[in-house]
mmCIF file of C-alpha atoms in Angstrom:
data_model
loop_
_atom_site.group_PDB
_atom_site.id
_atom_site.type_symbol
_atom_site.label_atom_id
_atom_site.label_comp_id
_atom_site.label_asym_id
_atom_site.label_seq_id
_atom_site.Cartn_x
_atom_site.Cartn_y
_atom_site.Cartn_z
ATOM 1 C CA MET R 4 1.641 -13.798 -71.429
ATOM 2 C CA THR R 5 4.582 -12.804 -73.121
ATOM 3 C CA ARG R 6 6.015 -9.355 -70.644
ATOM 4 C CA LEU R 7 8.174 -6.791 -71.782
ATOM 5 C CA TYR R 8 10.105 -4.168 -69.434
ATOM 6 C CA HIS R 9 10.326 -0.918 -71.568
ATOM 7 C CA VAL R 10 10.180 2.835 -71.657
ATOM 8 C CA PRO R 11 7.262 4.029 -74.471
ATOM 9 C CA LEU R 12 9.914 6.237 -75.828
ATOM 10 C CA SER R 13 12.938 4.029 -75.591
ATOM 11 C CA PRO R 14 13.851 3.458 -79.646
ATOM 12 C CA PHE R 15 15.270 0.210 -79.048
ATOM 13 C CA CYS R 16 12.293 -0.844 -77.102
ATOM 14 C CA ARG R 17 9.885 0.178 -80.025
ATOM 15 C CA LYS R 18 11.787 -1.259 -82.147
ATOM 16 C CA VAL R 19 10.869 -4.733 -80.532
ATOM 17 C CA ARG R 20 7.241 -3.684 -79.787
ATOM 18 C CA LEU R 21 6.936 -3.117 -83.552
ATOM 19 C CA THR R 22 8.781 -7.012 -83.736
ATOM 20 C CA LEU R 23 6.160 -7.999 -81.322
ATOM 21 C CA ALA R 24 2.805 -7.025 -82.586
ATOM 22 C CA GLU R 25 4.001 -7.279 -86.807
ATOM 23 C CA LYS R 26 3.951 -11.207 -86.056
ATOM 24 C CA ARG R 27 0.951 -10.493 -83.829
ATOM 25 C CA ILE R 28 2.022 -11.616 -80.155
ATOM 26 C CA GLU R 29 0.468 -10.498 -77.711
ATOM 27 C CA VAL R 30 2.495 -8.654 -74.882
ATOM 28 C CA GLU R 31 2.592 -7.054 -71.844
ATOM 29 C CA LEU R 32 4.299 -3.698 -70.940
ATOM 30 C CA VAL R 33 5.655 -2.791 -68.206
ATOM 31 C CA GLU R 34 7.647 0.086 -67.999
ATOM 32 C CA GLU R 35 10.821 -0.540 -65.859
ATOM 33 C CA ARG R 36 12.354 3.252 -64.298
ATOM 34 C CA TYR R 37 15.839 1.009 -64.973
ATOM 35 C CA TRP R 38 18.110 3.607 -64.783
ATOM 36 C CA GLU R 39 17.214 3.490 -60.416
ATOM 37 C CA GLN R 40 19.119 -0.319 -61.538
ATOM 38 C CA GLY R 41 16.595 -1.601 -58.044
ATOM 39 C CA PRO R 42 18.436 -5.318 -57.437
ATOM 40 C CA GLU R 43 15.124 -7.107 -59.381
ATOM 41 C CA PHE R 44 15.932 -5.435 -62.412
ATOM 42 C CA LEU R 45 19.349 -6.501 -62.468
ATOM 43 C CA ARG R 46 18.725 -9.953 -61.570
ATOM 44 C CA ARG R 47 16.922 -9.954 -65.391
ATOM 45 C CA ASN R 48 19.041 -7.742 -66.679
ATOM 46 C CA PRO R 49 22.421 -7.159 -64.768
ATOM 47 C CA SER R 50 23.400 -5.105 -68.329
ATOM 48 C CA GLY R 51 21.142 -3.066 -66.893
ATOM 49 C CA LYS R 52 19.316 -2.305 -69.721
ATOM 50 C CA ILE R 53 15.730 -1.910 -71.827
ATOM 51 C CA PRO R 54 14.512 -3.795 -73.782
ATOM 52 C CA VAL R 55 14.412 -6.676 -71.277
ATOM 53 C CA ILE R 56 11.091 -9.654 -72.837
ATOM 54 C CA ARG R 57 10.138 -12.769 -70.968
ATOM 55 C CA LEU R 58 8.957 -14.625 -73.352
ATOM 56 C CA ASN R 59 8.301 -18.550 -73.835
ATOM 57 C CA GLY R 60 10.304 -19.504 -70.375
ATOM 58 C CA ARG R 61 13.011 -17.389 -71.049
ATOM 59 C CA THR R 62 14.435 -13.705 -69.783
ATOM 60 C CA MET R 63 16.454 -11.950 -73.051
ATOM 61 C CA SER R 64 17.536 -8.586 -73.444
ATOM 62 C CA GLU R 65 19.181 -6.755 -76.134
ATOM 63 C CA SER R 66 16.948 -5.298 -78.879
ATOM 64 C CA GLN R 67 18.382 -6.880 -82.470
ATOM 65 C CA ALA R 68 18.826 -10.406 -80.354
ATOM 66 C CA ILE R 69 15.415 -10.251 -79.093
ATOM 67 C CA CYS R 70 13.888 -9.278 -82.408
ATOM 68 C CA GLU R 71 16.084 -11.642 -83.977
ATOM 69 C CA TYR R 72 15.233 -14.234 -82.216
ATOM 70 C CA LEU R 73 11.247 -13.796 -82.531
ATOM 71 C CA GLU R 74 12.535 -13.198 -86.255
ATOM 72 C CA GLU R 75 13.785 -17.466 -86.185
ATOM 73 C CA THR R 76 10.732 -18.845 -83.647
ATOM 74 C CA VAL R 77 7.444 -16.657 -85.388
ATOM 75 C CA PRO R 78 8.494 -16.907 -89.037
ATOM 76 C CA GLU R 79 5.033 -15.120 -90.835
ATOM 77 C CA PRO R 80 5.564 -12.430 -91.526
ATOM 78 C CA ARG R 81 9.123 -12.140 -92.708
ATOM 79 C CA LEU R 82 10.853 -9.663 -91.494
ATOM 80 C CA MET R 83 14.168 -10.514 -92.906
ATOM 81 C CA PRO R 84 15.003 -11.594 -96.432
ATOM 82 C CA ARG R 85 16.355 -15.291 -97.743
ATOM 83 C CA GLU R 86 19.441 -13.755 -99.209
ATOM 84 C CA ALA R 87 22.774 -13.749 -97.137
ATOM 85 C CA GLU R 88 23.383 -10.095 -98.791
ATOM 86 C CA ASN R 89 20.161 -8.009 -98.182
ATOM 87 C CA ARG R 90 20.176 -9.586 -94.487
ATOM 88 C CA TYR R 91 23.640 -8.471 -94.621
ATOM 89 C CA GLU R 92 22.158 -5.020 -95.739
ATOM 90 C CA VAL R 93 19.989 -5.289 -93.194
ATOM 91 C CA ARG R 94 21.873 -5.839 -89.852
ATOM 92 C CA ARG R 95 24.207 -3.279 -91.362
ATOM 93 C CA LEU R 96 21.533 -0.661 -90.991
ATOM 94 C CA CYS R 97 20.070 -1.652 -87.945
ATOM 95 C CA ALA R 98 23.459 -0.817 -86.522
ATOM 96 C CA TRP R 99 23.142 1.964 -88.725
ATOM 97 C CA PHE R 100 20.065 3.301 -86.571
ATOM 98 C CA ASP R 101 21.324 1.753 -82.945
ATOM 99 C CA ASP R 102 25.030 3.450 -83.359
ATOM 100 C CA LYS R 103 25.623 5.613 -85.823
ATOM 101 C CA PHE R 104 22.006 7.454 -86.007
ATOM 102 C CA HIS R 105 21.396 6.681 -81.422
ATOM 103 C CA ASP R 106 24.884 8.657 -80.843
ATOM 104 C CA GLU R 107 24.562 11.538 -82.903
ATOM 105 C CA VAL R 108 21.100 12.347 -82.986
ATOM 106 C CA THR R 109 18.771 10.480 -80.356
ATOM 107 C CA SER R 110 20.626 10.214 -77.978
ATOM 108 C CA LYS R 111 21.418 13.953 -78.130
ATOM 109 C CA LEU R 112 17.825 15.117 -78.521
ATOM 110 C CA LEU R 113 15.639 12.530 -77.078
ATOM 111 C CA TYR R 114 18.022 12.722 -73.651
ATOM 112 C CA GLU R 115 18.736 15.739 -73.522
ATOM 113 C CA ARG R 116 15.172 16.941 -73.736
ATOM 114 C CA VAL R 117 13.116 13.887 -71.348
ATOM 115 C CA ASN R 118 15.469 11.930 -70.758
ATOM 116 C CA LYS R 119 17.240 14.336 -67.840
ATOM 117 C CA LYS R 120 14.079 15.306 -67.200
ATOM 118 C CA VAL R 121 12.692 12.525 -65.703
ATOM 119 C CA MET R 122 15.606 11.397 -64.385
ATOM 120 C CA LYS R 123 15.979 14.623 -62.444
ATOM 121 C CA LEU R 124 19.686 14.644 -63.938
ATOM 122 C CA GLY R 125 18.968 17.997 -64.571
ATOM 123 C CA TYR R 126 18.592 20.479 -67.707
ATOM 124 C CA PRO R 127 19.245 19.926 -71.673
ATOM 125 C CA ASP R 128 22.710 20.423 -72.977
ATOM 126 C CA SER R 129 22.285 23.027 -75.290
ATOM 127 C CA LYS R 130 25.091 22.310 -77.094
ATOM 128 C CA ASN R 131 23.994 18.448 -77.925
ATOM 129 C CA VAL R 132 21.040 19.751 -78.655
ATOM 130 C CA LYS R 133 22.658 21.878 -81.586
ATOM 131 C CA SER R 134 24.472 18.786 -82.596
ATOM 132 C CA GLY R 135 21.884 16.622 -82.677
ATOM 133 C CA SER R 136 19.462 18.672 -84.264
ATOM 134 C CA SER R 137 22.744 19.357 -87.213
ATOM 135 C CA ARG R 138 23.593 15.594 -87.423
ATOM 136 C CA ILE R 139 19.798 14.672 -88.409
ATOM 137 C CA LYS R 140 19.903 16.234 -91.131
ATOM 138 C CA TYR R 141 23.093 14.276 -92.591
ATOM 139 C CA HIS R 142 20.898 10.852 -91.527
ATOM 140 C CA LEU R 143 17.969 12.459 -92.652
ATOM 141 C CA ASP R 144 19.589 12.720 -96.418
ATOM 142 C CA TYR R 145 20.918 9.161 -96.271
ATOM 143 C CA MET R 146 17.706 8.235 -95.867
ATOM 144 C CA SER R 147 16.304 10.096 -98.643
ATOM 145 C CA TRP R 148 19.590 8.838 -101.116
ATOM 146 C CA LEU R 149 18.542 4.325 -99.700
ATOM 147 C CA LEU R 150 15.150 5.131 -101.277
ATOM 148 C CA GLU R 151 15.721 6.560 -103.940
ATOM 149 C CA SER R 152 16.818 3.119 -105.443
ATOM 150 C CA ARG R 153 14.221 0.958 -102.596
ATOM 151 C CA ARG R 154 10.664 1.183 -102.057
ATOM 152 C CA TRP R 155 12.192 0.387 -98.622
ATOM 153 C CA LEU R 156 15.018 1.379 -96.606
ATOM 154 C CA ALA R 157 16.467 -2.580 -97.562
ATOM 155 C CA GLY R 158 15.522 -3.036 -99.927
ATOM 156 C CA ASN R 159 12.268 -3.844 -102.047
ATOM 157 C CA GLU R 160 10.260 -5.446 -98.709
ATOM 158 C CA MET R 161 9.569 -4.546 -95.293
ATOM 159 C CA THR R 162 12.624 -5.155 -92.995
ATOM 160 C CA LEU R 163 13.916 -5.151 -89.220
ATOM 161 C CA ALA R 164 16.055 -2.126 -90.896
ATOM 162 C CA ASP R 165 12.766 0.164 -91.321
ATOM 163 C CA PHE R 166 11.733 -0.913 -87.922
ATOM 164 C CA ALA R 167 14.695 0.309 -85.596
ATOM 165 C CA ALA R 168 15.149 3.571 -88.157
ATOM 166 C CA ALA R 169 11.024 4.255 -87.385
ATOM 167 C CA ALA R 170 11.734 3.984 -83.975
ATOM 168 C CA HIS R 171 14.178 6.014 -83.764
ATOM 169 C CA LEU R 172 12.544 8.703 -85.670
ATOM 170 C CA SER R 173 8.913 8.054 -84.568
ATOM 171 C CA SER R 174 10.106 8.920 -80.734
ATOM 172 C CA LEU R 175 12.503 12.002 -82.254
ATOM 173 C CA ASP R 176 8.573 12.812 -84.094
ATOM 174 C CA TYR R 177 6.863 12.788 -80.642
ATOM 175 C CA ILE R 178 9.020 15.680 -79.251
ATOM 176 C CA SER R 179 8.976 17.245 -82.726
ATOM 177 C CA ASP R 180 12.304 17.615 -83.650
ATOM 178 C CA VAL R 181 12.053 15.332 -87.213
ATOM 179 C CA ASP R 182 11.700 17.522 -90.132
ATOM 180 C CA TRP R 183 9.862 15.777 -92.420
ATOM 181 C CA ASN R 184 9.604 19.002 -95.485
ATOM 182 C CA ARG R 185 13.277 18.144 -95.579
ATOM 183 C CA CYS R 186 13.016 15.037 -97.719
ATOM 184 C CA PRO R 187 9.420 14.423 -99.327
ATOM 185 C CA ASN R 188 10.335 10.168 -100.253
ATOM 186 C CA VAL R 189 11.945 9.948 -96.184
ATOM 187 C CA LYS R 190 8.364 11.233 -94.873
ATOM 188 C CA ASP R 191 5.987 8.776 -97.843
ATOM 189 C CA TRP R 192 7.828 6.505 -96.036
ATOM 190 C CA TYR R 193 7.287 7.118 -92.707
ATOM 191 C CA ALA R 194 3.650 7.756 -93.360
ATOM 192 C CA LYS R 195 3.141 4.137 -94.849
ATOM 193 C CA ILE R 196 4.225 2.314 -92.155
ATOM 194 C CA LYS R 197 3.097 4.818 -89.109
ATOM 195 C CA SER R 198 -0.175 4.320 -90.753
ATOM 196 C CA ARG R 199 0.232 0.113 -90.255
ATOM 197 C CA PRO R 200 -1.617 -1.678 -87.386
ATOM 198 C CA SER R 201 1.565 -3.272 -85.523
ATOM 199 C CA PHE R 202 2.197 1.147 -85.054
ATOM 200 C CA ARG R 203 -0.833 2.098 -82.953
ATOM 201 C CA SER R 204 0.354 1.102 -80.143
ATOM 202 C CA LEU R 205 3.162 3.652 -80.694
ATOM 203 C CA LEU R 206 0.662 6.378 -81.023
ATOM 204 C CA ALA R 207 -1.304 6.219 -78.309
ATOM 205 C CA ASP R 208 1.776 6.855 -75.909
ATOM 206 C CA GLN R 209 2.151 9.147 -73.558
ATOM 207 C CA VAL R 210 5.187 10.305 -71.113
ATOM 208 C CA PRO R 211 3.641 12.342 -68.315
ATOM 209 C CA GLY R 212 4.855 15.991 -68.633
ATOM 210 C CA PHE R 213 5.362 15.571 -72.202
ATOM 211 C CA PRO R 214 2.371 15.770 -74.559
ATOM 212 C CA PRO R 215 2.598 15.135 -78.288
ATOM 213 C CA PRO R 216 2.598 17.446 -80.209
ATOM 214 C CA ALA R 217 -0.979 17.616 -82.694
ATOM 215 C CA HIS R 218 0.104 15.078 -85.848
ATOM 216 C CA TYR R 219 2.432 12.207 -83.710
ATOM 217 C CA ALA R 220 -0.671 10.189 -84.058
ATOM 218 C CA ASP R 221 -2.365 11.814 -87.128
ATOM 219 C CA LEU R 222 -2.074 9.455 -90.078
ATOM 220 C CA ASP R 223 -1.809 11.894 -92.400
ATOM 221 C CA PHE R 224 -0.161 14.395 -91.293
#
């Protein structure tokens, strides 16, 4: 069986989990304390990062590379458009969330509030938390602007761009760091993707010491 080494709230792992579930690929989830940099894990991925997947006799890393491999080897249902310019837009937005959003928001909120405690690295840095709480507003507004002219983030079909965004926002929603009232069309978009069967395992996640808010698994939030 396919095996994914992950941690529950990692947005990069969540993007891969959503892709696997959407393509109906059964997977064994193995939680990995990657920050300990154990020799066995480093043999799987010398970069010491998650996610790492064991699939078809191969060990692969890097979430975007994994997702595009899955798209090419299991083409249905499609998560990348057929047209080159539309595929570009999907990749641009995946990079937006995995790079810019991650650096400005996820690393400032999720990592400060949760990862530091789990890894025993001390207390949250209030300056980082304040910065993340401020910058997420800009990103929500940008998503709202995109959705004014599109059904989904990269166009009129659901793509990997939606999974990349939902992976980050769902991790932050687990710790109540998303103001869903700020942009109603972003909330509607998230409600659509949250209600998909592929999202169920994410909504069942539990992190010891960090219970999710009541609305986290509520499809009618």
